PDB file of C-alpha atoms in Angstrom:
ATOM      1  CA  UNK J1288      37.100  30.667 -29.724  1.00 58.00           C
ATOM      2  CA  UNK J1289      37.701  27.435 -28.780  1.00 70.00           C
ATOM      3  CA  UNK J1290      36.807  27.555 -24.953  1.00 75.00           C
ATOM      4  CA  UNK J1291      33.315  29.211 -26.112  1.00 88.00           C
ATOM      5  CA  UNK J1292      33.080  25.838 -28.810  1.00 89.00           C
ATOM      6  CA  UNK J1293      33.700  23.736 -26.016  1.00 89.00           C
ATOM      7  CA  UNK J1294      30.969  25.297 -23.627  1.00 92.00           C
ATOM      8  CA  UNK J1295      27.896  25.390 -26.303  1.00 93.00           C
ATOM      9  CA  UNK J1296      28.697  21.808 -26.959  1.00 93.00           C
ATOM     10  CA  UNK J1297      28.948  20.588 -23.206  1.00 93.00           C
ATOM     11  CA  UNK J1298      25.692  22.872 -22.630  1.00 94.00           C
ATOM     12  CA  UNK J1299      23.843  21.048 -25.163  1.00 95.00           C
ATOM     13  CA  UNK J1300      25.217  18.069 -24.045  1.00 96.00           C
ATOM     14  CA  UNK J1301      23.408  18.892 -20.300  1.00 96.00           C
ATOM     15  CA  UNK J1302      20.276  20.066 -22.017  1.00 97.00           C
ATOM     16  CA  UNK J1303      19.936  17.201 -24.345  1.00 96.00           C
ATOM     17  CA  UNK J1304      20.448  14.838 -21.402  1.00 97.00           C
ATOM     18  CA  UNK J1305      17.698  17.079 -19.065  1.00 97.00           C
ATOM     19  CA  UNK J1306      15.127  17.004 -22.127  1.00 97.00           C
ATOM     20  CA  UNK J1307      15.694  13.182 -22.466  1.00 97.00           C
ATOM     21  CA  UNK J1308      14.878  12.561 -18.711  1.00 97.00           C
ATOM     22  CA  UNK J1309      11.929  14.631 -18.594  1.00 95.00           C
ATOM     23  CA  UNK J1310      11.000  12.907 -21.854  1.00 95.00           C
ATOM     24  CA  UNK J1311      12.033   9.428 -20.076  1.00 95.00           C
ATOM     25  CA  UNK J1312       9.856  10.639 -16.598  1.00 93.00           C
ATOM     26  CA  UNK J1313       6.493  11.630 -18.889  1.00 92.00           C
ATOM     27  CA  UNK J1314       6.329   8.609 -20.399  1.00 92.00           C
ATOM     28  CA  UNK J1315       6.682   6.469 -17.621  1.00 91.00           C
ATOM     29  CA  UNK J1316       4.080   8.262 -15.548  1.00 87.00           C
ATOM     30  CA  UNK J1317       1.753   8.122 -18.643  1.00 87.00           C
ATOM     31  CA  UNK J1318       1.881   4.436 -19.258  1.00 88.00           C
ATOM     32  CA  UNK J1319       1.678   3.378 -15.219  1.00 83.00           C
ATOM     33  CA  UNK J1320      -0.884   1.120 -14.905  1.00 78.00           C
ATOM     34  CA  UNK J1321      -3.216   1.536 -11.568  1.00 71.00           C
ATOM     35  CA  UNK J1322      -2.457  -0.824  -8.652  1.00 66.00           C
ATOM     36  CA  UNK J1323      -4.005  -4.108  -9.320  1.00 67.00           C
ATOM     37  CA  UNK J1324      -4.324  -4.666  -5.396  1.00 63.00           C
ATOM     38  CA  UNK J1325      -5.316  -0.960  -4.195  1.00 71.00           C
ATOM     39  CA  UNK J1326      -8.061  -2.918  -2.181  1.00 79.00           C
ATOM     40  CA  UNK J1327      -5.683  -4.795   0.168  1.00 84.00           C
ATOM     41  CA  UNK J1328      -5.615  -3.545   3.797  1.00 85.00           C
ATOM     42  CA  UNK J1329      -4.040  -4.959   6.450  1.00 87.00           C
ATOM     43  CA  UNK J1330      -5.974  -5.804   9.634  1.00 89.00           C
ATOM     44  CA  UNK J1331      -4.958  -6.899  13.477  1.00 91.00           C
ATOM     45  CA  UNK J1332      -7.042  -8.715  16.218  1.00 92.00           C
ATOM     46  CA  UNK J1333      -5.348  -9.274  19.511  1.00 92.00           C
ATOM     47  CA  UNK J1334      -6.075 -12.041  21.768  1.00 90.00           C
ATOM     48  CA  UNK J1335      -5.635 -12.350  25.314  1.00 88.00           C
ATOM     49  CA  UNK J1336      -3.715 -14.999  25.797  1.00 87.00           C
ATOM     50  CA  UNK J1337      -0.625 -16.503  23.741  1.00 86.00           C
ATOM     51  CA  UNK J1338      -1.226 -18.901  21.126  1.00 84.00           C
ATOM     52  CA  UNK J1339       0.576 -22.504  21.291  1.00 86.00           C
ATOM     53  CA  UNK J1340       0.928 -24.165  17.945  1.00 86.00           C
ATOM     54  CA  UNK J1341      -1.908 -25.911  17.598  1.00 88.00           C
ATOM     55  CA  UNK J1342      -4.027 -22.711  17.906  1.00 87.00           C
ATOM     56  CA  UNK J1343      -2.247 -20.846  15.937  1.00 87.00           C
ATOM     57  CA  UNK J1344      -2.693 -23.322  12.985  1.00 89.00           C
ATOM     58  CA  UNK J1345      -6.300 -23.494  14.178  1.00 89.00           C
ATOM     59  CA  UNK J1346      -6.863 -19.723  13.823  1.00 90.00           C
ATOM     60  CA  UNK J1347      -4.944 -19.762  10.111  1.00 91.00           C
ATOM     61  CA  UNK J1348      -7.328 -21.840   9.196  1.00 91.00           C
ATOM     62  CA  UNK J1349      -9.978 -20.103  10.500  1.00 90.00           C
ATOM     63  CA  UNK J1350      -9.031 -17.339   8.790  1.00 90.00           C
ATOM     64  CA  UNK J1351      -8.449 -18.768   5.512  1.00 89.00           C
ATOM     65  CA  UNK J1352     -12.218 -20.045   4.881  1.00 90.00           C
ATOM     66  CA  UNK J1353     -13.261 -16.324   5.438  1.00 90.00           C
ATOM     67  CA  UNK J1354     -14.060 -14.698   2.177  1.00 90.00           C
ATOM     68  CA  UNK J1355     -11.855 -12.232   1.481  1.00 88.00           C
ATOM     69  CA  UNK J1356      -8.546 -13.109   3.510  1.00 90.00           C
ATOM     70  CA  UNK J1357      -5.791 -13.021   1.746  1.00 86.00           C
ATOM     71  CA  UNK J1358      -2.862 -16.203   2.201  1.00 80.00           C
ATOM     72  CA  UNK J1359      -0.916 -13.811   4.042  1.00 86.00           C
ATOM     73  CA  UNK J1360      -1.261 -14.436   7.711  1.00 89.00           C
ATOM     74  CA  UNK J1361       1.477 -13.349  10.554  1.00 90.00           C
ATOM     75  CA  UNK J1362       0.715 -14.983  14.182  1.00 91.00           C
ATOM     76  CA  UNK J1363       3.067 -13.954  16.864  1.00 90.00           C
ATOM     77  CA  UNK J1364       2.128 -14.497  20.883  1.00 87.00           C
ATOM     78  CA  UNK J1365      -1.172 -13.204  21.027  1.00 89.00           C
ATOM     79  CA  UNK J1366      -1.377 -10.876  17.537  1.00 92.00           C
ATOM     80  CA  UNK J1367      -2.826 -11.891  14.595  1.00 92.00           C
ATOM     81  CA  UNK J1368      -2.319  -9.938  11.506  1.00 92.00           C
ATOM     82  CA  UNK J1369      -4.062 -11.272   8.326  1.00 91.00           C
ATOM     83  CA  UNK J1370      -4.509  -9.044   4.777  1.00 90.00           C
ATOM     84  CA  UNK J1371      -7.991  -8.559   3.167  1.00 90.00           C
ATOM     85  CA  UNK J1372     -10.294  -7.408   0.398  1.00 87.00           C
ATOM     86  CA  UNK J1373     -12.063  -4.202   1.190  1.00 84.00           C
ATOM     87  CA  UNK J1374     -14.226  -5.003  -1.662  1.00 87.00           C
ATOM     88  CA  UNK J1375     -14.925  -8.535  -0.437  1.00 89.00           C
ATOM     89  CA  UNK J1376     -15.179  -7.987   3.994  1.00 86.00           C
ATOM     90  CA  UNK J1377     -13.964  -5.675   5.977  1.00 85.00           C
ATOM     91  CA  UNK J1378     -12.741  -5.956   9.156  1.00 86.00           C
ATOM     92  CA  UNK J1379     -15.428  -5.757  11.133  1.00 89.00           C
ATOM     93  CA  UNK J1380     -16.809  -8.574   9.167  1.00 90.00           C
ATOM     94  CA  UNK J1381     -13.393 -11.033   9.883  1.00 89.00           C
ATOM     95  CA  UNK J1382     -13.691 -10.123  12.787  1.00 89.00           C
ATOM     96  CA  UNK J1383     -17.573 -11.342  13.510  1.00 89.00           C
ATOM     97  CA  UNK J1384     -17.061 -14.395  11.334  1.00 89.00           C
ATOM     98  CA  UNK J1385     -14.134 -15.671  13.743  1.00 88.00           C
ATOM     99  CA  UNK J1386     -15.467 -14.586  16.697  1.00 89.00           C
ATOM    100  CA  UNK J1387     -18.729 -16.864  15.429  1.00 89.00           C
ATOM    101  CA  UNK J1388     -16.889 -19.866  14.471  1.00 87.00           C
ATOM    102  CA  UNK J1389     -14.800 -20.110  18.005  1.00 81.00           C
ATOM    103  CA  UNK J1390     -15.261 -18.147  21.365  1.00 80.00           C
ATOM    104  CA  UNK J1391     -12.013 -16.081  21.902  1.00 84.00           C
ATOM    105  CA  UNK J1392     -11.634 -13.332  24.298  1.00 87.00           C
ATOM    106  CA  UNK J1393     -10.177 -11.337  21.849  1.00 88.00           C
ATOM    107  CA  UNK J1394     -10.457  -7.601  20.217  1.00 90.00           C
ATOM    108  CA  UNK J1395     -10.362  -5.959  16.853  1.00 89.00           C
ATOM    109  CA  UNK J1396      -7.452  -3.098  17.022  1.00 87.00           C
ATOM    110  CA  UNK J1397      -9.002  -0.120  15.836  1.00 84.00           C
ATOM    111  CA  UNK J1398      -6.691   2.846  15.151  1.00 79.00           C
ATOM    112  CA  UNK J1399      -6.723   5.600  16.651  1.00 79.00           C
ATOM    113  CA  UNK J1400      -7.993   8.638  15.453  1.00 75.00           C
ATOM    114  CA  UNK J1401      -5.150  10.938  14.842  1.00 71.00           C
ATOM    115  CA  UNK J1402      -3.133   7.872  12.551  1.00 67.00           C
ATOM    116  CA  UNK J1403      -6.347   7.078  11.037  1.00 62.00           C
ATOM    117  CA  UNK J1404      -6.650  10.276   8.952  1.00 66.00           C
ATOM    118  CA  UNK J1405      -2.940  10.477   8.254  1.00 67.00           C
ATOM    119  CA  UNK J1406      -1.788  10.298   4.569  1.00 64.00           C
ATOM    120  CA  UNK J1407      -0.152   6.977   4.165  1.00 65.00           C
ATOM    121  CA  UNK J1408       2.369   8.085   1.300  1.00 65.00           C
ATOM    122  CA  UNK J1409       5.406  10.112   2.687  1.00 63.00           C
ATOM    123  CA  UNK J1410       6.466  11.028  -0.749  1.00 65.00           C
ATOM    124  CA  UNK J1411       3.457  11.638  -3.083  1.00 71.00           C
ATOM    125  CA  UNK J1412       1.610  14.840  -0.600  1.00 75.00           C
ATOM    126  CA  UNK J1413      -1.326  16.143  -2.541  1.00 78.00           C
ATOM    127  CA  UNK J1414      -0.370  19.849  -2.194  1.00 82.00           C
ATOM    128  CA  UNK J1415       3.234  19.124  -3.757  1.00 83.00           C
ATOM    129  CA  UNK J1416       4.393  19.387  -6.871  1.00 86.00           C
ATOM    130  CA  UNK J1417       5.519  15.890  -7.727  1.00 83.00           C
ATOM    131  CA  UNK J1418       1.758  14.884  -7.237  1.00 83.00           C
ATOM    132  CA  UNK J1419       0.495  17.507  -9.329  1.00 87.00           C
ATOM    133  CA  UNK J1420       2.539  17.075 -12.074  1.00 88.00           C
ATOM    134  CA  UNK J1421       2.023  13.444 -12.013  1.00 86.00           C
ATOM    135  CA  UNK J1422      -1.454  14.017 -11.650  1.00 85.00           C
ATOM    136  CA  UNK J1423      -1.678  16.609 -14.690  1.00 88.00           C
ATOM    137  CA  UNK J1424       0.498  14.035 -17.237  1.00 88.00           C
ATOM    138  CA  UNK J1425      -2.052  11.617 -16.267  1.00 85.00           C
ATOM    139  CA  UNK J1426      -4.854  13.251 -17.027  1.00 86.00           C
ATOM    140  CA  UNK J1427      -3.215  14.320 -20.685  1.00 87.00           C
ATOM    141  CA  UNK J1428      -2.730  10.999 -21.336  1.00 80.00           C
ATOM    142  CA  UNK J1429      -6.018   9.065 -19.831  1.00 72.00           C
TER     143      UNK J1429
END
């Protein structure tokens, strides 16, 4: 009698801890609030030629007085890689407004088309079941 005691209580014990995780996992994906900077992309141009200091603070600034861009900018040798608004200019747009402010013999990297259309989230896949339960909480909730 006592072994059978001992297993309803330690199976209650696992149950009560599942139900409270669930519990724990449905409210947290019902009270996430939506990325506040889902508009950010990242963007590269590449240049020809190294930059030396000098141009390198040059093109920062550049950069900077662009609507849109975003304070982070990464220059290394001839790459630069700045972060902007898609809501504000994409980066086409950059792109034309530095190329019109200073001549560079430089080029927009465009991706190719095979990365382009991959899904950028390894985790959350559409078809899965993670996504559609999150997806189906959300939609109780919102």
């Amino acid at each position: 009698m006592k072994i059978n005691k001992k297993v309803k209580i330690g199976l209650l014990s696992v149950t009560g801890f599942i139900l409270l995780m669930f519990i724990i996992l449905v409210y947290h994906i019902a009270t996430a609030r939506p990325l506040e900077n889902a508009t950010i992309q990242v963007s590269r141009i590449d240049f020809a030629k190294a930059f030396d200091s000098i141009s390198a603070i040059d093109i920062k600034q550049k950069l900077h007085n662009i609507p849109g861009v975003k304070s982070d900018i990464i220059i290394k040798r001839n790459v630069v890689v700045y972060f902007h608004d898609n809501k504000i200019a994409d980066s086409k747009k950059v792109y034309d407004e530095l190329m019109t402010t200073g001549h560079y013999n430089a080029q927009r990297f465009i991706l190719p088309e095979g990365l382009a259309n991959k899904q950028v989230c390894p985790i959350m896949k559409k078809d899965g079941i993670s996504y559609k339960f999150s997806h189906f909480v959300q939609s109780i909730f919102n």
